[in-house]
XYZ file of N, CA and C in Angstrom:
825
model
N 0.842 -1.195 0.000
C 0.000 0.000 0.000
C 0.879 1.248 0.000
N 0.547 2.194 -0.859
C 1.399 3.351 -1.034
C 1.562 4.140 0.254
N 0.502 4.242 1.058
C 0.582 5.105 2.234
C 1.499 4.545 3.308
N 1.919 3.280 3.173
C 2.846 2.706 4.139
C 4.280 2.683 3.622
N 4.481 3.199 2.420
C 5.805 3.166 1.821
C 6.452 4.550 1.864
N 7.754 4.568 1.595
C 8.465 5.826 1.404
C 8.341 6.205 -0.072
N 7.982 7.440 -0.335
C 7.853 7.871 -1.720
C 7.958 9.390 -1.782
N 8.024 9.884 -3.009
C 8.108 11.329 -3.241
C 6.997 11.752 -4.182
N 6.336 12.847 -3.845
C 5.301 13.426 -4.682
C 5.716 14.859 -5.009
N 6.325 15.030 -6.170
C 6.915 16.308 -6.574
C 7.983 16.739 -5.571
N 7.772 17.867 -4.876
C 8.815 18.370 -3.976
C 8.615 17.940 -2.527
N 7.678 17.017 -2.270
C 7.416 16.534 -0.914
C 7.768 15.047 -0.835
N 8.521 14.670 0.218
C 8.880 13.281 0.460
C 8.050 12.726 1.622
N 7.822 11.406 1.599
C 7.006 10.759 2.620
C 7.720 9.534 3.167
N 7.529 9.292 4.477
C 7.938 8.048 5.131
C 6.707 7.449 5.783
N 6.380 6.221 5.421
C 5.183 5.568 5.952
C 3.947 6.454 5.791
N 3.915 7.224 4.706
C 2.781 8.094 4.442
C 2.800 9.416 5.171
N 3.814 9.669 5.995
C 3.909 10.917 6.755
C 4.909 11.835 6.063
N 4.530 13.064 5.740
C 5.462 13.949 5.028
C 6.726 14.218 5.829
N 7.860 14.207 5.151
C 9.113 14.662 5.745
C 9.081 16.180 5.759
N 9.427 16.817 6.865
C 9.314 18.272 6.950
C 10.048 18.994 5.826
N 9.418 20.042 5.342
C 10.027 20.882 4.322
C 9.781 20.388 2.909
N 10.111 21.248 1.964
C 9.954 20.930 0.548
C 11.304 21.000 -0.153
N 11.461 20.180 -1.164
C 12.692 20.183 -1.951
C 12.698 21.424 -2.836
N 13.731 22.225 -2.672
C 13.844 23.480 -3.396
C 14.536 23.278 -4.744
N 14.474 24.259 -5.635
C 15.263 24.183 -6.869
C 16.744 24.083 -6.535
N 17.528 23.383 -7.345
C 18.941 23.135 -7.030
C 19.757 24.386 -6.737
N 19.413 25.500 -7.346
C 20.197 26.716 -7.112
C 20.022 27.252 -5.680
N 19.051 26.717 -4.950
C 18.832 27.146 -3.565
C 19.365 26.128 -2.551
N 19.995 25.071 -3.019
C 20.530 24.066 -2.100
C 21.756 24.608 -1.376
N 22.024 24.022 -0.206
C 23.186 24.410 0.593
C 23.981 23.155 0.940
N 25.093 23.336 1.636
C 25.914 22.211 2.083
C 25.863 22.149 3.605
N 25.446 21.004 4.138
C 25.250 20.886 5.587
C 26.110 19.805 6.233
N 26.967 19.158 5.484
C 27.788 18.075 6.039
C 29.097 18.617 6.604
N 29.454 18.160 7.799
C 30.804 18.319 8.312
C 31.479 16.969 8.081
N 32.261 16.875 7.037
C 32.767 15.580 6.589
C 33.878 15.025 7.465
N 34.568 15.918 8.153
C 35.650 15.444 9.011
C 35.760 16.367 10.224
N 35.724 15.772 11.394
C 35.886 16.550 12.611
C 37.353 16.903 12.829
N 37.614 18.036 13.456
C 39.000 18.389 13.774
C 39.514 17.531 14.918
N 40.778 17.637 15.268
C 41.278 16.940 16.459
C 40.450 17.346 17.686
N 40.363 16.480 18.697
C 39.565 16.793 19.882
C 39.900 18.163 20.457
N 38.849 18.876 20.798
C 38.973 20.217 21.347
C 37.673 20.965 21.130
N 37.390 21.984 21.938
C 36.141 22.735 21.797
C 36.000 23.351 20.408
N 34.840 23.189 19.815
C 34.566 23.742 18.485
C 33.835 25.073 18.634
N 34.256 26.048 17.855
C 33.606 27.358 17.812
C 32.457 27.283 16.817
N 31.263 27.059 17.316
C 30.118 26.871 16.426
C 29.696 28.163 15.743
N 30.020 29.313 16.329
C 29.714 30.563 15.650
C 30.518 30.685 14.361
N 31.735 30.129 14.354
C 32.539 30.125 13.131
C 31.983 29.134 12.114
N 31.494 27.985 12.592
C 30.940 26.971 11.693
C 29.687 27.496 10.996
N 28.800 28.137 11.760
C 27.520 28.592 11.207
C 27.581 30.030 10.685
N 28.638 30.748 11.024
C 28.727 32.133 10.594
C 27.828 33.066 11.364
N 27.421 32.660 12.557
C 26.567 33.516 13.381
C 26.546 32.981 14.804
N 26.155 33.821 15.739
C 25.929 33.426 17.120
C 24.456 33.054 17.276
N 24.184 31.861 17.795
C 22.803 31.434 18.011
C 22.803 30.263 18.980
N 21.720 30.074 19.752
C 21.623 28.902 20.628
C 21.759 27.618 19.810
N 22.383 26.606 20.435
C 22.689 25.352 19.738
C 21.788 24.226 20.223
N 21.250 23.451 19.271
C 20.421 22.276 19.536
C 21.156 21.051 18.999
N 21.323 20.026 19.834
C 21.959 18.775 19.414
C 20.915 17.673 19.327
N 20.925 16.948 18.217
C 20.091 15.763 18.036
C 21.050 14.574 17.950
N 21.179 13.840 19.061
C 22.152 12.747 19.156
C 21.479 11.445 18.731
N 22.079 10.774 17.734
C 21.427 9.606 17.141
C 20.298 10.065 16.236
N 20.603 11.026 15.366
C 19.556 11.725 14.601
C 18.945 10.880 13.498
N 19.541 9.739 13.170
C 18.996 8.925 12.090
C 18.971 9.708 10.788
N 17.866 9.610 10.050
C 17.791 10.291 8.754
C 17.371 11.750 8.870
N 17.291 12.267 10.111
C 17.191 13.703 10.293
C 15.809 14.300 10.400
N 14.766 13.493 10.544
C 13.407 14.038 10.544
C 13.218 15.122 11.609
N 13.619 14.834 12.864
C 13.414 15.840 13.900
C 14.274 17.066 13.656
N 15.549 16.867 13.282
C 16.439 18.003 13.054
C 15.883 18.913 11.969
N 15.397 18.339 10.881
C 14.814 19.135 9.801
C 13.625 19.935 10.301
N 12.723 19.274 11.021
C 11.513 19.942 11.492
C 11.848 21.086 12.438
N 12.771 20.831 13.362
C 13.136 21.869 14.318
C 13.812 23.042 13.625
N 14.698 22.753 12.673
C 15.405 23.818 11.963
C 14.444 24.665 11.125
N 13.449 24.036 10.538
C 12.449 24.774 9.760
C 11.560 25.624 10.660
N 11.180 25.050 11.798
C 10.261 25.742 12.703
C 10.956 26.830 13.505
N 12.271 26.646 13.749
C 13.011 27.582 14.596
C 14.298 28.021 13.897
N 14.177 28.839 12.872
C 15.359 29.237 12.096
C 16.351 30.069 12.898
N 15.942 30.582 14.043
C 16.847 31.385 14.865
C 17.831 30.533 15.657
N 17.686 29.193 15.623
C 18.571 28.291 16.345
C 19.505 27.557 15.381
N 20.720 27.269 15.835
C 21.638 26.398 15.101
C 21.408 24.956 15.532
N 21.496 24.026 14.578
C 21.206 22.619 14.844
C 22.365 21.734 14.400
N 22.718 20.780 15.261
C 23.690 19.749 14.925
C 23.007 18.391 15.064
N 23.076 17.570 14.015
C 22.604 16.199 14.078
C 23.769 15.249 13.949
N 23.852 14.261 14.859
C 24.933 13.290 14.765
C 24.422 11.873 14.870
N 25.142 10.976 14.211
C 24.825 9.562 14.253
C 26.100 8.795 13.935
N 26.179 7.563 14.443
C 27.366 6.759 14.175
C 27.293 6.065 12.820
N 26.139 6.094 12.156
C 25.963 5.395 10.882
C 26.089 6.370 9.711
N 27.136 6.238 8.902
C 27.297 7.152 7.765
C 26.117 7.140 6.801
N 25.463 5.995 6.613
C 24.393 5.911 5.623
C 23.220 6.791 6.000
N 22.848 6.849 7.279
C 21.707 7.685 7.656
C 22.094 9.160 7.626
N 23.354 9.464 7.931
C 23.802 10.854 7.836
C 23.780 11.326 6.385
N 24.056 10.439 5.446
C 23.968 10.820 4.035
C 22.533 11.198 3.671
N 21.556 10.413 4.141
C 20.146 10.752 3.905
C 19.813 12.104 4.525
N 20.211 12.293 5.792
C 19.887 13.524 6.503
C 20.515 14.734 5.823
N 21.775 14.591 5.417
C 22.477 15.698 4.771
C 21.804 16.068 3.455
N 21.481 15.070 2.657
C 20.829 15.358 1.369
C 19.535 16.123 1.577
N 18.752 15.692 2.548
C 17.464 16.351 2.775
C 17.634 17.781 3.267
N 18.580 17.995 4.176
C 18.817 19.359 4.652
C 19.366 20.235 3.535
N 20.283 19.683 2.725
C 20.815 20.438 1.590
C 19.693 20.885 0.662
N 18.814 19.951 0.295
C 17.753 20.234 -0.667
C 16.690 21.179 -0.130
N 16.639 21.345 1.183
C 15.683 22.277 1.790
C 16.310 23.624 2.132
N 17.567 23.788 1.776
C 18.224 25.069 1.972
C 18.422 25.457 3.424
N 18.667 24.462 4.302
C 18.735 24.713 5.740
C 20.162 25.060 6.158
N 20.488 26.327 6.098
C 21.834 26.765 6.458
C 22.062 26.767 7.963
N 21.020 26.547 8.752
C 21.158 26.477 10.220
C 21.291 25.042 10.719
N 21.736 24.132 9.848
C 21.896 22.714 10.189
C 23.283 22.234 9.762
N 23.874 21.362 10.579
C 25.062 20.619 10.189
C 24.896 19.175 10.664
N 25.382 18.223 9.853
C 25.320 16.812 10.213
C 26.730 16.238 10.287
N 26.933 15.336 11.267
C 28.261 14.792 11.552
C 28.132 13.301 11.849
N 29.062 12.499 11.381
C 29.178 11.099 11.796
C 30.045 11.063 13.050
N 29.424 10.772 14.189
C 30.143 10.763 15.457
C 29.251 10.151 16.520
N 29.856 9.519 17.513
C 29.112 9.012 18.652
C 28.767 10.131 19.622
N 27.641 9.975 20.309
C 27.179 11.017 21.206
C 28.101 11.261 22.385
N 28.555 10.188 23.034
C 29.444 10.330 24.189
C 30.757 10.999 23.759
N 31.323 10.520 22.658
C 32.571 11.080 22.146
C 32.417 12.563 21.824
N 31.299 12.923 21.196
C 31.089 14.301 20.774
C 30.996 15.236 21.980
N 30.181 14.855 22.973
C 30.031 15.712 24.146
C 31.339 15.831 24.923
N 32.064 14.741 25.006
C 33.290 14.733 25.805
C 34.407 15.523 25.151
N 34.519 15.437 23.822
C 35.699 15.970 23.133
C 35.503 17.293 22.417
N 34.260 17.660 22.070
C 34.076 18.808 21.183
C 33.164 19.904 21.717
N 32.454 19.648 22.802
C 31.452 20.606 23.279
C 31.985 21.378 24.479
N 31.906 22.696 24.395
C 32.278 23.556 25.520
C 31.249 23.378 26.633
N 31.682 23.178 27.869
C 30.721 23.026 28.967
C 29.728 24.188 29.015
N 28.469 23.816 29.246
C 27.383 24.777 29.432
C 27.219 25.707 28.232
N 27.240 25.102 27.035
C 27.132 25.889 25.802
C 25.970 25.473 24.908
N 25.255 24.409 25.264
C 24.207 23.856 24.399
C 22.837 24.146 25.016
N 21.918 24.649 24.204
C 20.581 24.991 24.694
C 19.702 23.759 24.877
N 19.791 22.798 23.941
C 18.939 21.604 23.984
C 19.728 20.397 23.505
N 19.453 19.245 24.132
C 19.986 17.965 23.670
C 18.822 16.981 23.575
N 18.656 16.391 22.400
C 17.572 15.448 22.138
C 18.154 14.075 21.842
N 17.567 13.035 22.432
C 17.958 11.647 22.161
C 16.685 10.853 21.930
N 16.496 10.392 20.695
C 15.297 9.633 20.336
C 15.673 8.205 19.952
N 15.081 7.250 20.640
C 15.198 5.830 20.317
C 16.652 5.358 20.178
N 17.445 5.514 21.211
C 18.806 4.972 21.154
C 18.767 3.452 21.030
N 19.727 2.904 20.345
C 19.777 1.454 20.108
C 19.870 0.716 21.446
N 18.928 -0.202 21.750
C 18.988 -0.918 23.034
C 19.997 -2.056 23.071
N 20.460 -2.521 21.917
C 21.437 -3.614 21.840
C 20.974 -4.810 22.684
N 20.119 -5.620 22.080
C 19.570 -6.776 22.788
C 20.584 -7.892 22.986
N 21.608 -7.941 22.137
C 22.664 -8.929 22.310
C 23.460 -8.596 23.565
N 23.518 -9.499 24.554
C 24.247 -9.196 25.795
C 25.700 -8.815 25.580
N 26.323 -9.328 24.532
C 27.722 -8.992 24.275
C 27.905 -7.575 23.749
N 26.800 -6.894 23.429
C 26.888 -5.533 22.911
C 26.332 -4.507 23.889
N 26.017 -4.942 25.106
C 25.452 -4.009 26.073
C 26.380 -2.828 26.340
N 27.664 -3.029 26.220
C 28.619 -1.953 26.498
C 28.521 -0.823 25.485
N 27.794 -1.043 24.373
C 27.641 -0.001 23.366
C 26.478 0.944 23.670
N 25.686 0.622 24.660
C 24.511 1.453 24.941
C 24.908 2.890 25.272
N 24.162 3.816 24.704
C 24.474 5.232 24.877
C 24.116 5.743 26.263
N 22.956 5.337 26.763
C 22.431 5.933 27.992
C 23.061 5.291 29.212
N 24.133 5.886 29.659
C 24.840 5.470 30.858
C 24.842 6.635 31.838
N 25.127 6.383 33.113
C 25.260 7.507 34.043
C 26.318 8.516 33.597
N 27.443 8.036 33.052
C 28.490 8.949 32.594
C 27.996 9.826 31.448
N 27.192 9.252 30.545
C 26.643 10.043 29.445
C 25.687 11.102 29.973
N 24.831 10.743 30.929
C 23.903 11.723 31.496
C 24.656 12.858 32.181
N 25.762 12.530 32.840
C 26.580 13.576 33.458
C 27.171 14.495 32.387
N 27.561 13.936 31.238
C 28.067 14.754 30.143
C 26.985 15.652 29.558
N 25.772 15.124 29.438
C 24.657 15.948 28.966
C 24.455 17.125 29.916
N 24.439 16.828 31.220
C 24.275 17.878 32.226
C 25.388 18.920 32.087
N 26.627 18.478 31.901
C 27.761 19.396 31.763
C 27.655 20.242 30.501
N 27.107 19.673 29.429
C 27.078 20.360 28.142
C 25.986 21.425 28.059
N 24.892 21.238 28.790
C 23.754 22.145 28.689
C 24.018 23.454 29.415
N 23.446 24.525 28.866
C 23.438 25.794 29.587
C 22.633 25.596 30.873
N 22.818 26.438 31.879
C 22.027 26.299 33.107
C 20.527 26.251 32.800
N 19.881 25.190 33.238
C 18.466 25.011 32.946
C 18.168 24.555 31.538
N 19.215 24.115 30.786
C 19.009 23.673 29.408
C 18.131 22.437 29.320
N 17.546 22.214 28.147
C 16.533 21.178 27.926
C 17.159 19.859 27.484
N 16.704 18.755 28.100
C 17.080 17.401 27.689
C 15.807 16.636 27.376
N 15.741 16.056 26.165
C 14.569 15.306 25.713
C 14.989 13.873 25.427
N 14.186 12.925 25.899
C 14.534 11.513 25.771
C 13.301 10.713 25.368
N 13.504 9.742 24.468
C 12.389 8.909 24.007
C 12.909 7.540 23.583
N 12.126 6.488 23.889
C 12.462 5.125 23.476
C 11.186 4.306 23.356
N 11.267 3.217 22.594
C 10.155 2.266 22.559
C 10.535 0.945 23.219
N 11.666 0.919 23.917
C 12.085 -0.296 24.615
C 11.760 -0.157 26.102
N 10.805 -0.937 26.622
C 10.382 -0.779 28.019
C 11.512 -0.972 29.017
N 12.396 -1.936 28.767
C 13.481 -2.196 29.711
C 14.457 -1.025 29.769
N 14.739 -0.445 28.626
C 15.640 0.711 28.578
C 15.050 1.869 29.389
N 13.743 2.090 29.203
C 13.086 3.178 29.932
C 13.070 2.906 31.433
N 12.784 1.677 31.829
C 12.784 1.352 33.262
C 14.159 1.568 33.871
N 15.200 1.309 33.084
C 16.552 1.525 33.588
C 16.867 3.015 33.727
N 16.617 3.776 32.658
C 17.130 5.144 32.632
C 16.222 6.146 33.339
N 14.934 5.831 33.439
C 14.003 6.835 33.986
C 14.375 7.278 35.404
N 14.720 6.371 36.345
C 15.118 6.856 37.673
C 16.442 7.624 37.660
N 17.324 7.303 36.720
C 18.637 7.942 36.706
C 18.579 9.412 36.307
N 17.690 9.741 35.363
C 17.678 11.120 34.867
C 17.300 12.115 35.954
N 16.552 11.666 36.950
C 16.156 12.579 38.022
C 17.355 13.071 38.830
N 18.470 12.353 38.795
C 19.667 12.792 39.511
C 20.308 14.022 38.851
N 20.079 14.193 37.545
C 20.763 15.237 36.792
C 19.828 16.315 36.250
N 18.525 16.004 36.179
C 17.567 16.913 35.538
C 16.277 16.977 36.348
N 15.595 18.106 36.261
C 14.218 18.184 36.732
C 13.362 17.625 35.586
N 13.005 16.361 35.703
C 12.500 15.583 34.566
C 11.043 15.202 34.788
N 10.291 15.146 33.695
C 8.908 14.693 33.771
C 8.540 13.918 32.518
N 7.597 13.007 32.665
C 7.135 12.218 31.528
C 6.269 13.077 30.612
N 6.357 12.786 29.332
C 5.482 13.405 28.341
C 4.349 12.434 28.047
N 3.153 12.830 28.383
C 1.984 11.973 28.141
C 1.489 12.171 26.720
N 1.565 11.121 25.910
C 1.087 11.198 24.541
C 2.095 11.822 23.601
N 1.741 11.925 22.320
C 2.676 12.423 21.300
C 3.091 13.872 21.562
N 4.202 14.254 20.951
C 4.652 15.642 21.033
C 3.697 16.519 20.230
N 3.224 17.611 20.802
C 2.227 18.444 20.099
C 2.706 18.985 18.764
N 4.020 19.266 18.632
C 4.517 19.847 17.392
C 4.559 18.837 16.256
N 4.686 17.539 16.579
C 4.748 16.501 15.550
C 3.951 15.286 16.032
N 2.630 15.389 16.043
C 1.797 14.327 16.639
C 1.916 12.970 15.946
N 2.340 12.935 14.686
C 2.496 11.659 13.994
C 3.843 11.009 14.269
N 4.750 11.767 14.891
C 6.049 11.215 15.234
C 7.180 12.155 14.902
N 8.088 12.339 15.850
C 9.244 13.203 15.622
C 10.339 12.502 14.824
N 10.328 11.169 14.804
C 11.361 10.423 14.101
C 10.731 9.307 13.285
N 11.525 8.808 12.324
C 11.066 7.656 11.535
C 10.778 6.474 12.442
N 11.640 6.229 13.435
C 11.454 5.101 14.334
C 10.154 5.234 15.129
N 9.842 6.441 15.578
C 8.609 6.636 16.336
C 7.392 6.332 15.469
N 7.405 6.792 14.228
C 6.281 6.515 13.321
C 6.136 5.016 13.120
N 7.263 4.335 12.885
C 7.240 2.894 12.668
C 6.737 2.163 13.904
N 7.237 2.536 15.076
C 6.834 1.867 16.306
C 5.340 2.032 16.559
N 4.819 3.200 16.273
C 3.383 3.423 16.479
C 2.555 2.612 15.497
N 3.023 2.473 14.255
C 2.326 1.624 13.290
C 2.277 0.172 13.768
N 3.322 -0.263 14.487
C 3.393 -1.623 15.001
C 2.700 -1.782 16.347
N 2.149 -0.689 16.882
C 1.445 -0.771 18.150
C 2.347 -0.876 19.363
N 3.600 -0.442 19.229
C 4.535 -0.497 20.347
C 4.358 0.724 21.241
N 4.566 0.563 22.545
C 4.474 1.723 23.437
C 5.648 2.662 23.220
N 5.404 3.938 23.390
C 6.458 4.944 23.282
C 6.604 5.613 24.646
N 7.822 5.699 25.120
C 8.106 6.322 26.412
C 8.846 7.632 26.144
N 8.277 8.743 26.625
C 8.808 10.071 26.330
C 8.955 10.866 27.617
N 9.948 11.755 27.608
C 10.085 12.650 28.741
C 11.044 13.778 28.422
N 11.010 14.793 29.270
C 11.907 15.933 29.088
C 12.202 16.558 30.440
N 13.327 17.238 30.513
C 13.702 17.864 31.767
C 14.727 18.959 31.547
N 15.048 19.641 32.621
C 15.961 20.774 32.566
C 17.124 20.520 33.523
N 18.314 20.873 33.074
C 19.528 20.581 33.836
C 19.435 21.172 35.241
N 19.666 20.345 36.223
C 19.642 20.801 37.605
C 20.802 21.752 37.859
N 20.513 22.812 38.576
C 21.541 23.797 38.888
C 22.071 23.667 40.306
N 21.551 22.651 41.041
C 22.001 22.467 42.419
C 23.126 21.445 42.529
N 23.659 20.979 41.386
C 24.831 20.106 41.414
C 25.852 20.645 40.422
N 27.104 20.564 40.790
C 28.189 21.030 39.922
C 28.588 19.931 38.945
N 29.433 20.280 37.990
C 29.938 19.282 37.042
C 30.696 18.178 37.775
N 31.524 18.552 38.729
C 32.291 17.559 39.482
C 31.370 16.647 40.282
N 30.336 17.211 40.870
C 29.386 16.396 41.627
C 28.630 15.446 40.705
N 28.239 15.925 39.538
C 27.532 15.068 38.581
C 28.417 13.919 38.124
N 29.676 14.215 37.847
C 30.611 13.180 37.414
C 30.845 12.148 38.523
N 30.972 12.612 39.765
C 31.164 11.692 40.885
C 29.911 10.862 41.125
N 28.751 11.483 41.002
C 27.490 10.766 41.181
C 27.353 9.646 40.161
N 27.769 9.913 38.930
C 27.641 8.915 37.865
C 28.378 7.627 38.200
N 29.474 7.728 38.938
C 30.247 6.524 39.284
C 29.523 5.645 40.291
N 28.500 6.173 40.965
C 27.765 5.410 41.980
C 26.492 4.783 41.442
N 26.117 5.126 40.211
C 24.854 4.663 39.643
C 25.067 3.410 38.799
N 24.030 2.582 38.662
C 24.201 1.290 37.971
C 24.410 1.461 36.474
N 25.278 0.641 35.881
C 25.472 0.670 34.430
C 24.301 -0.016 33.724
N 24.148 0.184 32.417
C 23.014 -0.380 31.675
C 23.251 -1.834 31.254
N 23.215 -2.740 32.217
C 23.476 -4.151 31.925
C 22.209 -4.999 32.014
N 21.056 -4.367 31.901
C 19.773 -5.060 31.928
C 19.553 -5.851 30.633
N 18.570 -6.748 30.643
C 18.175 -7.459 29.431
C 17.098 -6.656 28.704
N 17.354 -6.335 27.445
C 16.378 -5.616 26.621
C 15.549 -6.567 25.772
N 15.719 -7.859 25.962
C 15.048 -8.882 25.153
C 13.706 -9.212 25.788
N 12.700 -8.399 25.495
C 11.379 -8.678 26.039
C 10.317 -8.306 25.022
N 9.088 -8.701 25.328
C 7.971 -8.508 24.421
C 8.306 -9.160 23.079
N 8.066 -8.469 21.990
C 8.387 -9.023 20.682
C 9.434 -8.149 20.021
N 10.091 -8.714 19.049
C 11.074 -7.947 18.308
C 10.321 -6.921 17.457
N 10.520 -5.630 17.664
C 9.755 -4.629 16.932
C 10.086 -4.554 15.455
N 11.151 -5.222 15.029
C 11.506 -5.173 13.619
C 11.004 -6.368 12.828
N 10.364 -7.306 13.519
C 9.900 -8.504 12.832
C 8.461 -8.809 13.225
N 7.744 -9.432 12.290
C 6.394 -9.874 12.586
C 6.438 -11.221 13.279
N 5.337 -11.579 13.945
C 5.286 -12.899 14.554
C 5.018 -12.845 16.033
N 5.296 -13.934 16.695
C 4.994 -14.084 18.105
C 6.077 -13.470 18.971
N 5.754 -13.226 20.249
C 6.787 -12.708 21.150
C 8.000 -13.618 21.179
N 9.155 -13.012 21.298
C 10.380 -13.796 21.327
C 10.662 -14.279 22.728
N 11.350 -15.411 22.834
C 11.701 -15.957 24.133
C 12.811 -15.144 24.771
N 12.840 -15.081 26.096
C 13.919 -14.350 26.757
C 15.276 -14.939 26.393
N 16.278 -14.073 26.370
C 17.630 -14.537 26.084
C 18.151 -15.383 27.240
N 18.773 -16.507 26.898
C 19.392 -17.370 27.904
C 20.895 -17.351 27.671
N 21.651 -16.864 28.630
C 23.108 -16.774 28.425
C 23.737 -18.132 28.219
N 24.840 -18.165 27.452
C 25.560 -19.406 27.225
C 26.266 -19.838 28.503
N 26.426 -21.147 28.698
C 27.202 -21.609 29.849
C 28.623 -21.079 29.777
N 29.219 -20.866 30.926
C 30.591 -20.375 30.970
C 31.530 -21.363 30.275
N 32.493 -20.795 29.580
C 33.496 -21.647 28.935
C 33.162 -21.950 27.493
N 31.980 -21.511 27.000
C 31.618 -21.745 25.606
C 31.625 -20.432 24.875
N 32.283 -20.398 23.747
C 32.329 -19.179 22.962
C 33.289 -18.164 23.556
N 33.331 -16.992 22.920
C 34.206 -15.922 23.346
C 33.378 -14.794 23.930
N 33.898 -14.171 24.946
C 33.197 -13.075 25.610
C 33.933 -11.778 25.342
N 33.211 -10.795 24.828
C 33.800 -9.497 24.572
C 33.695 -8.644 25.821
N 34.775 -8.031 26.198
C 34.790 -7.174 27.378
C 34.824 -5.718 26.961
N 34.447 -4.865 27.895
C 34.419 -3.452 27.618
C 35.831 -2.927 27.500
């Protein structure tokens, strides 16, 4: 069925029948939004990158850029950075931003933890958004999970005083793990129901999950000002790491019956990857 597919109708693109924000402009109005290579680790002067001073919004794990595009179109007075570890999705995001003439956007291939730790000046970012981080159901890949206490401390350090942190996932176990932790770093509250600005979904994953009838867990908060960077970093060392099992309910990427819980291999069989 066409309404469930990705397609283009003249200058408008669709994912699962939902329009991608913005319209494709004539080629003479396209811009370049890719940062193809990051400099050596060190604070980046974003006013030099964008050619202007403006509050900065980070979309960590931006995928193909749906939220970044929408926010940049709706709020042209803000600078936007979208990052993802997958070059293929950044290529999609960059093409779309280029074709929409969004000079207030840049896309980068980079991990979220690495980016905040190595390139962001403390207390310089107005908003940080994280939508549907990979839960890594394979126990040997749990160490790749983004949402750790150390990452939350970095988010707190990166935000301006009272800056906004937005978090969303469709994995119940991930939400049960991270929801109590965010209260240590942010004045956080759950978002009941879809986001008013994009009721059909802020990301491709959210649209897909809703089509599959999966629950969506959303929340937002503001950086606490009653703890210092050093206190946040020390607190992170006392909080539990994300070593929970994310293998529950059904696999959201496949049709069929609920999957069985993961059963670890007996010791001494196979190879174990360590952090």
